[in-house]
Short mmCIF file of C-alpha atoms in Angstrom, two decimals:
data_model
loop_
_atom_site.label_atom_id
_atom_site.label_comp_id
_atom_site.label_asym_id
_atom_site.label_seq_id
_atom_site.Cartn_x
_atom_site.Cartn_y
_atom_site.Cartn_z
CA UNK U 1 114.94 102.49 104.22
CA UNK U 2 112.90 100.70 106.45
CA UNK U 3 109.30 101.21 108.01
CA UNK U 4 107.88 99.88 111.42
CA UNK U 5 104.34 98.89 111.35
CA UNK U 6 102.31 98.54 114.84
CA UNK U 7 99.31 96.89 114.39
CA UNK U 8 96.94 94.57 116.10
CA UNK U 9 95.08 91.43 114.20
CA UNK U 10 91.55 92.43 115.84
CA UNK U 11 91.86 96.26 114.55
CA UNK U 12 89.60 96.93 111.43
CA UNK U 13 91.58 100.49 110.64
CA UNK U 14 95.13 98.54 110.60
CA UNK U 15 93.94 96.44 107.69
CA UNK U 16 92.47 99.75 106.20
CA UNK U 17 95.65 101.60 106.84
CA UNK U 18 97.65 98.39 105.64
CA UNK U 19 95.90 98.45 102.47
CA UNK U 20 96.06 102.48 101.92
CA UNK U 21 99.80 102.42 103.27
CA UNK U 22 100.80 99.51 100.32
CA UNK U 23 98.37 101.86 97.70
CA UNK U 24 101.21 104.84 98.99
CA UNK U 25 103.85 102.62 98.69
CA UNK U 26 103.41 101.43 94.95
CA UNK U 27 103.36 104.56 94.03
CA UNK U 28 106.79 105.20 95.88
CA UNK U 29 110.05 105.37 92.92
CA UNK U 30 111.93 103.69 95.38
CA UNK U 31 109.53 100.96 96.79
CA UNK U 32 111.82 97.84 96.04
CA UNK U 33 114.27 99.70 98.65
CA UNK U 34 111.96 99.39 101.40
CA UNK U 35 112.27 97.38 104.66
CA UNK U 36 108.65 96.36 105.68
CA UNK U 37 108.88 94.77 109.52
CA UNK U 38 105.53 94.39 111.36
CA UNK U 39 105.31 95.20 115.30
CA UNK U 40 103.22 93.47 118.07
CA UNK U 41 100.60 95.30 119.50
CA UNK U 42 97.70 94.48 122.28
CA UNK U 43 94.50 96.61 122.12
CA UNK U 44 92.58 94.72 124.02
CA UNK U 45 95.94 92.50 126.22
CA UNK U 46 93.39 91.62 129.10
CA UNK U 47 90.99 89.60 126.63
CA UNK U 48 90.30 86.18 127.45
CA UNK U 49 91.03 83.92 124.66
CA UNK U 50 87.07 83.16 124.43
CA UNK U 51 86.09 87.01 124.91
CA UNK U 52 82.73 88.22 124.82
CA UNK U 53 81.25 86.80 121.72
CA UNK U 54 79.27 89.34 120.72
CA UNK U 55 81.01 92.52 119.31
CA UNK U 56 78.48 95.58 119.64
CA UNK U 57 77.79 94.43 123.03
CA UNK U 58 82.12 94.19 123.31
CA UNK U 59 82.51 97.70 121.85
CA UNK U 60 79.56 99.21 123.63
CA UNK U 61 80.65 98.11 127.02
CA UNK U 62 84.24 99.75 126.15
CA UNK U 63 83.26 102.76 124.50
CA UNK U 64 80.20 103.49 126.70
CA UNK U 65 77.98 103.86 123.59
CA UNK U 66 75.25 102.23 122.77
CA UNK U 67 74.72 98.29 120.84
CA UNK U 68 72.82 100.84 118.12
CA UNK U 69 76.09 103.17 118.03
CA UNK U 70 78.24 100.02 118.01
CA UNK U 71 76.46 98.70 115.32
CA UNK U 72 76.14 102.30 113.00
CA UNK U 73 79.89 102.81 113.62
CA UNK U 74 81.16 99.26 112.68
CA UNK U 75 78.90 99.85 109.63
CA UNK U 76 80.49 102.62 108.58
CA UNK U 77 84.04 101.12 108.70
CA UNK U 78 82.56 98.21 107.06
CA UNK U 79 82.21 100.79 103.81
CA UNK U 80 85.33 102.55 104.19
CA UNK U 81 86.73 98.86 104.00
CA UNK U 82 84.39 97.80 100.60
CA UNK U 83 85.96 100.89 99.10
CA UNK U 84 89.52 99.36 99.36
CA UNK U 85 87.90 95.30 98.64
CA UNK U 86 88.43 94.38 102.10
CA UNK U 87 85.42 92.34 103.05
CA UNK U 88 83.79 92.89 106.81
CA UNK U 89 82.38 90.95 108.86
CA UNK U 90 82.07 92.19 112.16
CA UNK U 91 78.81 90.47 113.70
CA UNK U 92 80.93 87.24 113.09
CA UNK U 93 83.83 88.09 114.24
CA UNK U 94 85.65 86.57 117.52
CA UNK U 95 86.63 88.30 120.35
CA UNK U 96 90.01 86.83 121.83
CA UNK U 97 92.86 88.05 123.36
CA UNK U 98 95.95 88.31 120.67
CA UNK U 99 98.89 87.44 121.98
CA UNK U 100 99.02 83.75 120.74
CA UNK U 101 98.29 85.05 117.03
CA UNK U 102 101.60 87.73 117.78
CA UNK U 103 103.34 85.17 118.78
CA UNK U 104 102.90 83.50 115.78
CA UNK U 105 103.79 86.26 113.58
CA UNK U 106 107.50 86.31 115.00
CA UNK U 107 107.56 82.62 114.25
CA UNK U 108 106.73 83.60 110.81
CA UNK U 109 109.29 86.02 110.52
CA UNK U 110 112.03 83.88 111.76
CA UNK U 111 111.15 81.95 108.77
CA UNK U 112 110.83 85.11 106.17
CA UNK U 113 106.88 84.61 106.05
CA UNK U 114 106.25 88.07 108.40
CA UNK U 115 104.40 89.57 105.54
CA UNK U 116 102.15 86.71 104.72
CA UNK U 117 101.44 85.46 108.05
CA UNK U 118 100.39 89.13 109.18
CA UNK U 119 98.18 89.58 106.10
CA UNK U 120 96.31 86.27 106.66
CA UNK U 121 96.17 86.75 110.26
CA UNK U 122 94.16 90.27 109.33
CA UNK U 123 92.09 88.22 106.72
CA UNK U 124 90.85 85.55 109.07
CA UNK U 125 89.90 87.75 111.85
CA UNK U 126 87.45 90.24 109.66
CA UNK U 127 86.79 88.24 106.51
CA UNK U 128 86.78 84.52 107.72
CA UNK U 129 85.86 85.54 111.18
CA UNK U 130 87.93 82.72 112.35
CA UNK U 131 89.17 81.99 115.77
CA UNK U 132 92.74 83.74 116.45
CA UNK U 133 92.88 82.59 120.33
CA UNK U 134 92.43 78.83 118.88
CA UNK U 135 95.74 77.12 118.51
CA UNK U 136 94.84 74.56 116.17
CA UNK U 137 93.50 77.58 114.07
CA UNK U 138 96.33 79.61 113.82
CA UNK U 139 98.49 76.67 112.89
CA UNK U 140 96.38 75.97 109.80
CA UNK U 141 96.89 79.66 109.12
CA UNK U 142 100.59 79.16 109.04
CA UNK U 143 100.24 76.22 106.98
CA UNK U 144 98.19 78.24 104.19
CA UNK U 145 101.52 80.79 104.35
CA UNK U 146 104.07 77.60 103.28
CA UNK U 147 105.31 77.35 107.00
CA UNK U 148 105.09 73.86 108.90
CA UNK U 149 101.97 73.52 110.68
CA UNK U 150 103.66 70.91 113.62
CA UNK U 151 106.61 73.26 114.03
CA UNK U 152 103.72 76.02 114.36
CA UNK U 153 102.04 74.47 116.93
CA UNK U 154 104.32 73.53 118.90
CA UNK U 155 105.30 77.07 119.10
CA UNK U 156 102.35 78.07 120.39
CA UNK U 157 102.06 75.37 122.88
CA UNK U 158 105.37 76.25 124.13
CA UNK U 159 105.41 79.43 124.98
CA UNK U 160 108.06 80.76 122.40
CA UNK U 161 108.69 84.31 121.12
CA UNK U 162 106.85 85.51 124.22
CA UNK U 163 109.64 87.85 125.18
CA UNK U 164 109.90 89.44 121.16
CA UNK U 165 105.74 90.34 121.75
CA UNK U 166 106.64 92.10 124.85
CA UNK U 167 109.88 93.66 123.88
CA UNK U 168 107.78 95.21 120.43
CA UNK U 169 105.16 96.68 123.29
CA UNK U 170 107.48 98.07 124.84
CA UNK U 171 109.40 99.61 122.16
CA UNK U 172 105.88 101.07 121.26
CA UNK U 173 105.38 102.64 124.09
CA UNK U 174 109.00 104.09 124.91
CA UNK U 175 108.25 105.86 121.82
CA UNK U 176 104.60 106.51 122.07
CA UNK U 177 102.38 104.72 120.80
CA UNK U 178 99.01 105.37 122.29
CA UNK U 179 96.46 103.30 119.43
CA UNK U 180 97.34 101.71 115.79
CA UNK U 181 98.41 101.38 113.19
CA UNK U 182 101.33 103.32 113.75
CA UNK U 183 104.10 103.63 111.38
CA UNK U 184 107.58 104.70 111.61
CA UNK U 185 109.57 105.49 108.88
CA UNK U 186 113.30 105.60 108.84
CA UNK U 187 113.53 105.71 112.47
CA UNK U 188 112.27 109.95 111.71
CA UNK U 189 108.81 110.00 110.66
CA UNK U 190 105.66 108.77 112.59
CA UNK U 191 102.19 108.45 110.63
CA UNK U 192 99.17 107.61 112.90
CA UNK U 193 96.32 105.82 112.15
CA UNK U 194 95.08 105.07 108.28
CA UNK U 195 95.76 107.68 106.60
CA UNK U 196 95.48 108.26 102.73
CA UNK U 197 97.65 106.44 100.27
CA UNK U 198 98.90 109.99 99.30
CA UNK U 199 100.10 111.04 102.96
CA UNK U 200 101.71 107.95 103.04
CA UNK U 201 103.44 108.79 99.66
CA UNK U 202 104.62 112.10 101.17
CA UNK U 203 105.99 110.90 103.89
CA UNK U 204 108.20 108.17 102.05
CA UNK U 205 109.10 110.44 99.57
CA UNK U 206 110.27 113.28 102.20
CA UNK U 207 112.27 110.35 104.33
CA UNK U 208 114.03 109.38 101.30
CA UNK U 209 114.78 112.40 100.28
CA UNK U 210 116.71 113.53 103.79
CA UNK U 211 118.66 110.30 103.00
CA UNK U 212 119.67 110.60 99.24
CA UNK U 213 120.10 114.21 99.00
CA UNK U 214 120.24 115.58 95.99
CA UNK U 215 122.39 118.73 94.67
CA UNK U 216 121.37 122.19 92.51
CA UNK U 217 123.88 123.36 90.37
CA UNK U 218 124.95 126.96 89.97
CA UNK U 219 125.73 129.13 87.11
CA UNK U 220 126.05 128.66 83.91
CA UNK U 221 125.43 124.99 82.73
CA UNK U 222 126.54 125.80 79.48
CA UNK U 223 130.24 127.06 80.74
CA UNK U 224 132.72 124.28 79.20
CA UNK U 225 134.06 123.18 83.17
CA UNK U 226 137.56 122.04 81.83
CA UNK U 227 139.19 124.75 79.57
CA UNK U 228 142.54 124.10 80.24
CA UNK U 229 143.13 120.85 79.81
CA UNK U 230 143.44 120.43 83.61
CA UNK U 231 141.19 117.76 83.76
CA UNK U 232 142.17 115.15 81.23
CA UNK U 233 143.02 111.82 82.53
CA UNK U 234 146.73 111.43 81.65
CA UNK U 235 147.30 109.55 78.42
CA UNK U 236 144.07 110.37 77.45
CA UNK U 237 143.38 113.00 74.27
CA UNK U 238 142.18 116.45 75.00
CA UNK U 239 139.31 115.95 72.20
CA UNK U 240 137.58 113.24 74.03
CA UNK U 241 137.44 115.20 77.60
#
């Protein structure tokens, strides 16, 4: 069974919802059966690489709030990320345009490293507060993940696995995607935003399910099913039926 996760680097509720979706998942009977593939996705795709570096005044301007709303409402996700030992940094962190870091996370993947790229990608943005726009930064950051940091960069210097970014936004929004994290399980069942480790349970449990469907029996269980000797394999003795 396999589940699609959308997600953007620079979104503090897709490492929350990362975190509560792998709580849901290790929980899940089944969880060595599951398919995890991460999806590229912009929120901010008109950022300059150097954005503006100051995020209450970034989230202010593009919210129309206020730098003391900014500031009270990263706080709060600051906490809601302490309760799951994510650590927050957000007056540190650097505004840049994403692409270059997506980019990099199909590299990864073409390797097998998808899952560790994309959870040190997440890690450097809001705990690190390093630069993701920087291309000598995010081929250190594929070093740290066992990949080869000259390969890396010259990946990112050349342009590559441009058209797999675009071709995940578009998938995204042929099917709707309007913010992240978004995940799609089993091709059936859509879960927006980070929700609790238990819906995401549910909604495993209820996709696997519909695929390995299971069967009541009727009547009496106690009924000997082969009383006339019917059912023996020939050459074998009625006794051990």
């Amino acid at each position: 069974m396999k589940v699609e996760i959308w997600s953007d680097y620079v979104c503090p509720f897709c490492y929350i919802g990362k975190r509560k979706f792998e709580a849901g998942l290790q929980q899940f009977a089944h969880k060595e059966e599951i398919e995890i593939v991460y999806k590229s996705f912009e929120l901010a795709p008109d950022m300059p690489v150097d954005g503006n570096p100051n995020v209450y005044e970034m989230l202010a301007s593009k919210y129309g709030m206020s730098r003391e709303q900014a500031i009270a409402n990263t706080n709060n996700i600051t906490e809601q990320a302490k309760e799951l030992d994510l650590d927050y940094y957000f007056d540190r962190t650097i505004q840049t345009n994403t692409f270059d870091a997506h980019r990099l996370s199909h590299f990864a993947a073409s390797k097998g490293k998808l899952k560790e790229m994309t959870e040190r990608l997440l890690k450097a943005h809001f705990t690190d507060t390093l630069h993701l726009g920087n291309h000598d930064t995010l081929a250190d950051l594929a070093a740290e993940v066992g990949l080869d940091r000259a390969e890396a960069l010259q990946v990112l210097k050349s342009g590559e696995f441009s058209n797999e970014v675009r071709a995940d936004e578009q998938e995204a929004m042929q099917i709707g995607v309007r913010g992240v994290p978004f995940f799609v399980i089993n091709r059936k069942y859509a879960v927006s935003g980070a929700q609790s480790s238990e819906t995401f349970l549910g909604a495993l449990q209820k996709a696997w399910d519909e695929e390995h469907p299971s069967f009541t029996v009727l009547g009496d269980p106690d009924v000997d099913l082969c009383t006339d000797g019917s059912c023996i394999v020939p050459g074998q003795d009625k006794s051990s039926s």
